[in-house]
Short mmCIF file of C-alpha atoms in Angstrom, two decimals:
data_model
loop_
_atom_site.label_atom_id
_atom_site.label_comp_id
_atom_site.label_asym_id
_atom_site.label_seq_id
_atom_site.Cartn_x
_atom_site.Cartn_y
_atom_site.Cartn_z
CA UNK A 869 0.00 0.00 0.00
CA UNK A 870 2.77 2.51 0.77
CA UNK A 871 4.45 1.78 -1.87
CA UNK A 872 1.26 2.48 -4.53
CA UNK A 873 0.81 5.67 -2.28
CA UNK A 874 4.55 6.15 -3.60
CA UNK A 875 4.11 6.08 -7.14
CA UNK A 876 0.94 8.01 -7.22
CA UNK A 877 2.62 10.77 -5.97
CA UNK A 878 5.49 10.93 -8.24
CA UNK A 879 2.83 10.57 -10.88
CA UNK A 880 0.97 13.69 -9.67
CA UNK A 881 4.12 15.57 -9.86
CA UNK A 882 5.37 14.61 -13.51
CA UNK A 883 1.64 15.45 -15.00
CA UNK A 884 1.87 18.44 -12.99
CA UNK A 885 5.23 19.60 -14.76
CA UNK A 886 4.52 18.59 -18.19
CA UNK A 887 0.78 20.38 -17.88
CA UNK A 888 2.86 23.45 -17.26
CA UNK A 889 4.03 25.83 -19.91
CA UNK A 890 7.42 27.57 -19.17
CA UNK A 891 4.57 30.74 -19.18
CA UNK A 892 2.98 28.93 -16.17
CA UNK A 893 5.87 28.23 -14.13
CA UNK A 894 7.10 31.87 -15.14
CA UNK A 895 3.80 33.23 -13.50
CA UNK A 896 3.74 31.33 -10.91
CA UNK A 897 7.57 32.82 -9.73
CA UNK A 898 6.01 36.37 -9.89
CA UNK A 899 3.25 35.25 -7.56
CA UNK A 900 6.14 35.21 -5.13
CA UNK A 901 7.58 38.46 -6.42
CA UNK A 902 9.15 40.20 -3.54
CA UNK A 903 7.42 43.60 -2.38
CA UNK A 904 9.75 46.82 -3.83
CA UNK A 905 9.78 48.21 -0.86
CA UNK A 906 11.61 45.34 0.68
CA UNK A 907 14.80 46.74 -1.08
CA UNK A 908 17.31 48.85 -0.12
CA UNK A 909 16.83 52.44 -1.17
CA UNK A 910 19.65 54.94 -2.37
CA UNK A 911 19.73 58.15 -4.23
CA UNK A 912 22.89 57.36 -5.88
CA UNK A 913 24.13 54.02 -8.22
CA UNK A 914 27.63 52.63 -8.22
CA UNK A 915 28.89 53.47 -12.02
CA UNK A 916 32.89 52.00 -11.97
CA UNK A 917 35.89 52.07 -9.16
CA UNK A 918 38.93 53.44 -10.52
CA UNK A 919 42.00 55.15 -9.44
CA UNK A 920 42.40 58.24 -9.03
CA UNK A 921 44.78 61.12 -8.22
CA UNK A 922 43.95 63.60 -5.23
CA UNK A 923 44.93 66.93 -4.33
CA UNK A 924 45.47 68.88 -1.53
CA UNK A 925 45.15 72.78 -2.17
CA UNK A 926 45.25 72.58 -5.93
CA UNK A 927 47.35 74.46 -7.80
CA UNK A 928 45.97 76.02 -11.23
CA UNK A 929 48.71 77.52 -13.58
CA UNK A 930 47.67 80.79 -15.11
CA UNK A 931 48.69 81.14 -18.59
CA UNK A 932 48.31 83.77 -21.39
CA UNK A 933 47.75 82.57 -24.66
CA UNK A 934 49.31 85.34 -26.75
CA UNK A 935 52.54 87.29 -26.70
CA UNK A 936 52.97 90.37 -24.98
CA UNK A 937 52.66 92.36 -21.49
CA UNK A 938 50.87 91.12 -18.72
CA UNK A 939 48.70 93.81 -16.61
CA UNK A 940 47.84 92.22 -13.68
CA UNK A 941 44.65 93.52 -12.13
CA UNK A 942 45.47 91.90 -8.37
CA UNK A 943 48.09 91.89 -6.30
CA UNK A 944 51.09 89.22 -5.33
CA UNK A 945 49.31 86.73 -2.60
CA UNK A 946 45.49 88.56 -3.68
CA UNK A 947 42.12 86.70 -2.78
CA UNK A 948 40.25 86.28 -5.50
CA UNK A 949 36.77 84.41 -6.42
CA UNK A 950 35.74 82.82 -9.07
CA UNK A 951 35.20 84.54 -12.12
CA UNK A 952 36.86 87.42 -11.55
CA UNK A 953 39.21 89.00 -13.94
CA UNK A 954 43.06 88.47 -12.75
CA UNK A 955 45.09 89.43 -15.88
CA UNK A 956 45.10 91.25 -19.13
CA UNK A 957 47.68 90.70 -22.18
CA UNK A 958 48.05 93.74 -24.22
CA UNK A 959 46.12 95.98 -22.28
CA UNK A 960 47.03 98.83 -24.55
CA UNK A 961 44.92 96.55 -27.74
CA UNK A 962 42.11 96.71 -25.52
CA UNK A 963 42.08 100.55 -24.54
CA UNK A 964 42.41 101.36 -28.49
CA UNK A 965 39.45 98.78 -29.33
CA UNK A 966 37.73 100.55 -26.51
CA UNK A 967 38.47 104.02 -27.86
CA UNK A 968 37.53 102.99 -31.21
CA UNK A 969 34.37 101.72 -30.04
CA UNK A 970 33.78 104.49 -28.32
CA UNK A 971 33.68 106.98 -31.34
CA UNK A 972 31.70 103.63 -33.31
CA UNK A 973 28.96 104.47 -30.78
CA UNK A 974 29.58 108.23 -30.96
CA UNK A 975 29.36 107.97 -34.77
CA UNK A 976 26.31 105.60 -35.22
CA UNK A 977 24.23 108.40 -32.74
CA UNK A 978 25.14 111.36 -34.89
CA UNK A 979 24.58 109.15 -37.90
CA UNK A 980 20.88 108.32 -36.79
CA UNK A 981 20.19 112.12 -35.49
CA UNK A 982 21.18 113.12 -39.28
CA UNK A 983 19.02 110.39 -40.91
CA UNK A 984 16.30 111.05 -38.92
CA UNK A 985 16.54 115.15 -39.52
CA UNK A 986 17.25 114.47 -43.35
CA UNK A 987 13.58 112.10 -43.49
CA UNK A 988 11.82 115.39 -42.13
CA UNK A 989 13.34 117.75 -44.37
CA UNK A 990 11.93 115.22 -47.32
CA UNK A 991 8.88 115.23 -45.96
CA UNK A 992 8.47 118.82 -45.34
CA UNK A 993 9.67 119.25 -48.89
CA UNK A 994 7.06 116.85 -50.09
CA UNK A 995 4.41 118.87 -48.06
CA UNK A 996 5.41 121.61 -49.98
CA UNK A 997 5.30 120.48 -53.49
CA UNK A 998 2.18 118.90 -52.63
CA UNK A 999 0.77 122.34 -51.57
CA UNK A 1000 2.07 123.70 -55.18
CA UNK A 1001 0.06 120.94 -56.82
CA UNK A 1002 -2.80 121.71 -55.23
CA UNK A 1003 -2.57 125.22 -56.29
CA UNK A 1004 -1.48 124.13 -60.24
CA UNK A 1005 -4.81 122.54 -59.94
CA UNK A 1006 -7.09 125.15 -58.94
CA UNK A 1007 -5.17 127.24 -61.88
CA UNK A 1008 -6.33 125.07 -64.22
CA UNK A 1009 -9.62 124.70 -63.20
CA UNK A 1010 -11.23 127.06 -66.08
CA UNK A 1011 -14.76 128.46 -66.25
CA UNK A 1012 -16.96 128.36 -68.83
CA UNK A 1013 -15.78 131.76 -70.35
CA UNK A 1014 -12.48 130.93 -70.11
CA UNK A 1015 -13.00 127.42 -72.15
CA UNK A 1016 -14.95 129.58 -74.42
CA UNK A 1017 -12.32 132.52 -74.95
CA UNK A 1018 -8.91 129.82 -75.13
CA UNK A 1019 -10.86 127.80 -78.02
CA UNK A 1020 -10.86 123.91 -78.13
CA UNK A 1021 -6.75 123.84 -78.89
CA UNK A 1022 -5.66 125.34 -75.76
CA UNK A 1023 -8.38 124.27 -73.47
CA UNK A 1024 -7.16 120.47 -74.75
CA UNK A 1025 -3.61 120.97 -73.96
CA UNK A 1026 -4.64 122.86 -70.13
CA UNK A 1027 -6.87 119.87 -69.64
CA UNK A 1028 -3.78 117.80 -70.68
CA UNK A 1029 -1.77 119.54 -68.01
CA UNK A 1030 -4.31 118.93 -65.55
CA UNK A 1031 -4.52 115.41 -65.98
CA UNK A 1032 -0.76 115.21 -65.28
CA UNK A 1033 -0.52 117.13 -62.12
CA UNK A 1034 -3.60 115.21 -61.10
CA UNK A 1035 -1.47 111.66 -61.88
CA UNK A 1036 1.84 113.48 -60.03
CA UNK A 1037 -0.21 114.69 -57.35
CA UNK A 1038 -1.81 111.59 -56.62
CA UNK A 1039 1.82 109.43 -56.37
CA UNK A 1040 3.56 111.90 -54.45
CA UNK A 1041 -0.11 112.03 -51.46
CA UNK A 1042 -0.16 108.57 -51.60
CA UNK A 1043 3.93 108.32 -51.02
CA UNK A 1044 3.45 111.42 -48.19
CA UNK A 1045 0.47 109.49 -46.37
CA UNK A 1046 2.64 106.26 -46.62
CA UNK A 1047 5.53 104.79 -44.20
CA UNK A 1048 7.80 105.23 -47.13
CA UNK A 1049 10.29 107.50 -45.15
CA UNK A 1050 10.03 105.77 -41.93
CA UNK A 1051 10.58 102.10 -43.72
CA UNK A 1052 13.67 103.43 -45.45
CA UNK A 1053 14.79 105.30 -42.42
CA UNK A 1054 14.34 102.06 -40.15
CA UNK A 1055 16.20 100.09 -42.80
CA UNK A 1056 19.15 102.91 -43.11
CA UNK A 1057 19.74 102.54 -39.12
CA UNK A 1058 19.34 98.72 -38.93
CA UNK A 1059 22.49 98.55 -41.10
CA UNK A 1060 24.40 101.36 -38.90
CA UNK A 1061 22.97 99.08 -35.94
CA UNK A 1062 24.81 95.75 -37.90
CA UNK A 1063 27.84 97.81 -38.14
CA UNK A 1064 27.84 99.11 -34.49
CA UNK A 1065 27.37 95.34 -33.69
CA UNK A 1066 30.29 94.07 -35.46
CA UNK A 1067 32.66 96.53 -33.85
CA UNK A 1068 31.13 95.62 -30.66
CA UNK A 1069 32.18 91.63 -31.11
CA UNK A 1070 34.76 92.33 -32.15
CA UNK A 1071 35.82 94.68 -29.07
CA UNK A 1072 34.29 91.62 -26.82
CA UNK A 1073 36.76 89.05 -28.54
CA UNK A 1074 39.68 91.40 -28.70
CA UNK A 1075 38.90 91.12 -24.78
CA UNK A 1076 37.85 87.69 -24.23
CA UNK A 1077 41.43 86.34 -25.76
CA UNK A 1078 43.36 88.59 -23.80
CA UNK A 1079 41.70 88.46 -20.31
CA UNK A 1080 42.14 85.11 -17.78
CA UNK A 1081 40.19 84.75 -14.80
CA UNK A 1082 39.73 82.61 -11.88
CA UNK A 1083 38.63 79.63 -12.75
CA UNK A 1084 37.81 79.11 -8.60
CA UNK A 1085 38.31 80.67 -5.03
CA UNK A 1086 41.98 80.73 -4.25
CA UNK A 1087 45.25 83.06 -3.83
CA UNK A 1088 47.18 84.39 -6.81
CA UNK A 1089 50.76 83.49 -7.44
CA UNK A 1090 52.51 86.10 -9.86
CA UNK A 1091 55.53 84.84 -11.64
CA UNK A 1092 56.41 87.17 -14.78
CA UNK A 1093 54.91 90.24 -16.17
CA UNK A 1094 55.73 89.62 -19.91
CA UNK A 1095 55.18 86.69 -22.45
CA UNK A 1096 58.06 85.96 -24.77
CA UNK A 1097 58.17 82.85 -27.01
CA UNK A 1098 55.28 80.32 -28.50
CA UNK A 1099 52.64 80.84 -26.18
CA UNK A 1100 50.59 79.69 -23.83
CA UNK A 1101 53.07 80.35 -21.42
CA UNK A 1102 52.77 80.28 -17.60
CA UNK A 1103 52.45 83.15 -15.98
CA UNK A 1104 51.24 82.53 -12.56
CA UNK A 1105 49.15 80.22 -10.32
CA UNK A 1106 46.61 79.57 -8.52
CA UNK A 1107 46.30 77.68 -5.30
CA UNK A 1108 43.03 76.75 -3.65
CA UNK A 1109 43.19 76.69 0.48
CA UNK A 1110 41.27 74.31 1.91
CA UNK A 1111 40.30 72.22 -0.47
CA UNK A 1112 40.78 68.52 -1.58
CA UNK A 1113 40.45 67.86 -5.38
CA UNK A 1114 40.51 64.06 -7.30
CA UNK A 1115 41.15 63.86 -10.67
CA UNK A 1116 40.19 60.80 -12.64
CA UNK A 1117 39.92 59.22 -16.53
CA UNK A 1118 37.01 58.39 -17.66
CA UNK A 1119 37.24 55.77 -20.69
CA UNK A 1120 33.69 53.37 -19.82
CA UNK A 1121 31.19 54.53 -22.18
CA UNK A 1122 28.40 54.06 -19.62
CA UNK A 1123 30.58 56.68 -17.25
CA UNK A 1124 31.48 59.05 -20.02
CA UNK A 1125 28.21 59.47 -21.23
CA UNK A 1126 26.31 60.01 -18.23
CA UNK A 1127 25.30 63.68 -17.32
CA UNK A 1128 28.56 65.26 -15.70
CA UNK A 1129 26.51 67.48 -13.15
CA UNK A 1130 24.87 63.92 -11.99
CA UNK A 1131 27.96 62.34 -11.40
CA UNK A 1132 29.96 61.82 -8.06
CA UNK A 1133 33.05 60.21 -6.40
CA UNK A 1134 34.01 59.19 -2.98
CA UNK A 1135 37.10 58.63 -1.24
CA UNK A 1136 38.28 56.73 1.88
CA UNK A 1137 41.20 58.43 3.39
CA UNK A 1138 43.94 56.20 5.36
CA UNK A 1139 42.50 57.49 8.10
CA UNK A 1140 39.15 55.90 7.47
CA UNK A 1141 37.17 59.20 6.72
CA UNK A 1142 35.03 59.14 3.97
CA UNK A 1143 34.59 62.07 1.50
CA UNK A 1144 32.43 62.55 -1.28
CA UNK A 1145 32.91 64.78 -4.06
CA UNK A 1146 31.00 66.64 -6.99
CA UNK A 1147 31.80 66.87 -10.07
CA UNK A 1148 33.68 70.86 -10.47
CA UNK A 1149 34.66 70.65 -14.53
CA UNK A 1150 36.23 68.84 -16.98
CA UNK A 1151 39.94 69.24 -18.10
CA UNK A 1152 39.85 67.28 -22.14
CA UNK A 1153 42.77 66.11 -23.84
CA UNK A 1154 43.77 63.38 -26.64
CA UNK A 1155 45.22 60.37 -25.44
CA UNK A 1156 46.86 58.37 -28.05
CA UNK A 1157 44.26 58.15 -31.14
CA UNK A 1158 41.92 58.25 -28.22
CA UNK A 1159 39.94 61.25 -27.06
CA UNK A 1160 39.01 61.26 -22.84
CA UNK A 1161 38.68 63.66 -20.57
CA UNK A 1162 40.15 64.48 -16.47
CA UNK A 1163 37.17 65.01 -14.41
CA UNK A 1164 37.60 67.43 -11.37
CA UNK A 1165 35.38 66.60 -8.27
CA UNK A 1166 35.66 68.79 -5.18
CA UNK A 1167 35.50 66.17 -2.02
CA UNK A 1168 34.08 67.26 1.25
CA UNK A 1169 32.84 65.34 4.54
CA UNK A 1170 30.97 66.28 7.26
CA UNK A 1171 33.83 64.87 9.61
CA UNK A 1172 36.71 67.04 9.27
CA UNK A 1173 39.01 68.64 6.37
CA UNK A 1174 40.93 67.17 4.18
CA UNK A 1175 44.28 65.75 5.07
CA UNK A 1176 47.15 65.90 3.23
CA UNK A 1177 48.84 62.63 5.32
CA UNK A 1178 45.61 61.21 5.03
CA UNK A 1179 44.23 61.65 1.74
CA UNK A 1180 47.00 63.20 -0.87
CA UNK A 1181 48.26 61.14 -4.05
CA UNK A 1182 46.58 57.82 -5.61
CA UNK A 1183 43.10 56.63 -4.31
CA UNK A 1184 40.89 54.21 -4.91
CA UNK A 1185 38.34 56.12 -6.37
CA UNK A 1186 34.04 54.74 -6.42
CA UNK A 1187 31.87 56.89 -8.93
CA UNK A 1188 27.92 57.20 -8.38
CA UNK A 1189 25.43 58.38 -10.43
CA UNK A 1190 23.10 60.63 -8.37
CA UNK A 1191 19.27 60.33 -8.43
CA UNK A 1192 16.87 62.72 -8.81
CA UNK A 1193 14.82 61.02 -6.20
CA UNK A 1194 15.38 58.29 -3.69
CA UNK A 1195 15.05 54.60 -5.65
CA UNK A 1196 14.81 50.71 -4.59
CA UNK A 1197 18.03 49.55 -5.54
CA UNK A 1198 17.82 46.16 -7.39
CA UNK A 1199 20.44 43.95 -7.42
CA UNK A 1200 20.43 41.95 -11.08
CA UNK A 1201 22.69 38.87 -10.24
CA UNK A 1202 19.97 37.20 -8.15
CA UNK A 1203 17.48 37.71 -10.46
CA UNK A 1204 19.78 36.69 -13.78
CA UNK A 1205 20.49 33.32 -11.71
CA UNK A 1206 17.01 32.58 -11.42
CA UNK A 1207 15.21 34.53 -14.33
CA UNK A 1208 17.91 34.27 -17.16
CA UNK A 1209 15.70 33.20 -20.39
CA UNK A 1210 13.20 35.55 -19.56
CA UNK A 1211 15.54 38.52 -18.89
CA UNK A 1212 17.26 37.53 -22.39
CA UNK A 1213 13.18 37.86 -23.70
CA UNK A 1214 11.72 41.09 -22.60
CA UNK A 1215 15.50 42.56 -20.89
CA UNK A 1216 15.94 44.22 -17.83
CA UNK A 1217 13.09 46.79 -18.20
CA UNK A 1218 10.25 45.08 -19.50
CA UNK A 1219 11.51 42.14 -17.22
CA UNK A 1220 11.18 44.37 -13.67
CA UNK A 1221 8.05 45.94 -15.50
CA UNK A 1222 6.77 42.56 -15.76
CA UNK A 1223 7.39 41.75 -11.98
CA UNK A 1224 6.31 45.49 -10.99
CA UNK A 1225 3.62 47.08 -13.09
CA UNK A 1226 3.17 49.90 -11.06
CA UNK A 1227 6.90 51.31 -11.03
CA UNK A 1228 9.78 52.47 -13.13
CA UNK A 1229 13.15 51.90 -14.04
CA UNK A 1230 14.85 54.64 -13.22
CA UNK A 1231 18.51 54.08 -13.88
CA UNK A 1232 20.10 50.25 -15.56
CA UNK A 1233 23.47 50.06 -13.38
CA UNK A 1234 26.43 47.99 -14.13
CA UNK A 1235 25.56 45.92 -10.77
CA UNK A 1236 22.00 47.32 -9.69
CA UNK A 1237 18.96 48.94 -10.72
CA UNK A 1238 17.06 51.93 -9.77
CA UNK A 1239 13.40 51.06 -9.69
CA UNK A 1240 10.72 53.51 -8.45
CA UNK A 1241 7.04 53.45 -7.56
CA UNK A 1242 4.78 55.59 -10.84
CA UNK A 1243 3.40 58.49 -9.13
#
């Protein structure tokens, strides 16, 4: 008897898996899909570790990229913020673009003044030869003794004349009552504006080129007052107090392509303090036949400031992309293990929108995913 009781049951269980359709057994492992919030949530997602180079007090080198005498507009050891103008190269090309766009601007007002009084003169003269038409025209008007005492010839050739100060007098009222003179007087100082213009970019570029500024906070190192020789050339630097700065390369297509404002780094210090950084700018260059960029993050922690013992030279580096909004942070190995044919089906996001109807992937990490709740 136990042994029939034996059989039947591994009967029951081979119908029951060859009545099921892969679909069936599929549905029947969401049934046991695990609630989203049971996962850890994060606002950031691990992108790559790599190695990176830190700094303490960074030193930027101020250069001027064409020839000739520096102006400095701060002092040796000066304070300076970001943005803010430190040096000038050829000062004197500057104060003779600004002179000349001085009298540009100087020019293009008298210019439009003239314009403007030479369309009123027109039109007053217009006014007046209108009024003489009018007049021509009541001269000409004749009275039945005077068509009788000219005879048909001359009364012809008046009535002639008539018609053609009539004709003239019409063009030049319609002309006077048009915007004729303002159209070709808005037209006459829209080119003096596109010249005024030009001299003005010009001026700006002439400037641009030959200005540097701060590219941070910091204090300003002078080091020569002249550039000699195939620029750039260095001219000064820059050191930022305080302040901890990693550099790293960037070659991962997943890492380069992400937005650079939603990227971010930390770094353990031999002292076990963790700082986290933000990305500050980019630095490009061409590497080989190559092109990649040095990413600048500024690292901070809530613990204490940077060390140099601690913290200066090579680093592990870990880089995050930051989210917009706290996520459930899926991790894809268990699920690849378990759910690899249908992942290969539908991938990762019509997979987890198969298991979660309700939410979205936010992010697709090398490791984990960022899956959120639909509002």
């Amino acid at each position: 008897m136990e042994m029939m009781n034996r059989i039947a049951y591994f009967i029951s269980i081979l119908t029951i898996a060859f009545c099921l359709s892969p679909h069936d057994i599929f549905a029947q492992e969401m049934e046991k899909t695990p609630d989203l919030e049971s996962f850890e949530v994060g606002d950031r997602i691990w992108l790559s570790t790599v190695s990176g180079t830190v700094t303490i007090d960074p030193v930027q080198q101020l250069e001027a990229f064409t020839p000739g005498r520096i102006s400095w507009l701060v002092e040796e050891g000066a304070m300076v913020k970001e943005d803010q103008e430190l040096f000038r190269v050829n000062a004197e090309a500057i104060e003779l673009s600004e002179r000349d766009l001085a009298l540009r601007e100087k020019k293009f007002k008298n210019d439009v003044e003239d314009l403007t009084w030479a369309v009123d003169e027109q039109k007053q003269g217009l006014r007046a030869t209108l009024k003489e038409l009018e007049d021509s025209l009541l001269e000409l008007e004749l009275s039945p003794g005077e068509i009788e005492a000219l005879g048909p010839d001359v009364t012809r050739e008046l009535e002639t004349e008539k018609r053609r100060v009539e004709k003239s007098l019409q063009m030049k009222r319609e002309r006077f009552e048009s915007d004729y003179f303002e159209a070709n007087l808005d037209t006459e100082i829209k080119e003096l504006e596109l010249e005024l213009d030009q001299a003005d970019f010009k001026h700006r570029e002439i400037v641009q080129q030959a200005t540097v500024k701060a590219l941070s906070d910091g204090m300003v190192t002078i080091t020569q007052s002249d550039v000699s020789g195939q620029p750039p050339l260095k001219v000064g630097e820059l050191t930022t107090l305080g302040v901890a700065e990693c550099r790293i390369q960037l070659t991962e297509p997943r890492s380069r392509n992400a937005a650079k404002e939603d990227l971010m780094i930390t770094v353990q210090g031999s002292d076990g303090v963790l700082f986290e950084g933000l990305f500050e700018r980019e630095e490009p260059f061409i590497l080989g036949q190559s092109s990649t960029a040095t990413m600048i993050f500024r690292l901070e922690s809530d613990e204490t400031k940077p060390s140099r013992e601690a913290l200066d030279g090579e680093q592990i580096v870990r880089l995050y992309l930051k989210l917009s909004e706290p996520a459930s942070l899926i991790q894809k190995e268990p699920f690849l293990l378990k759910h690899t044919k249908e992942i290969q089906e539908l991938g990762w996001k019509g997979f987890l929108q198969s298991m979660w109807p309700d939410a979205e992937v936010v992010y697709i990490g090398p490791r984990v995913i960022a899956v959120r709740r639909k509002e």
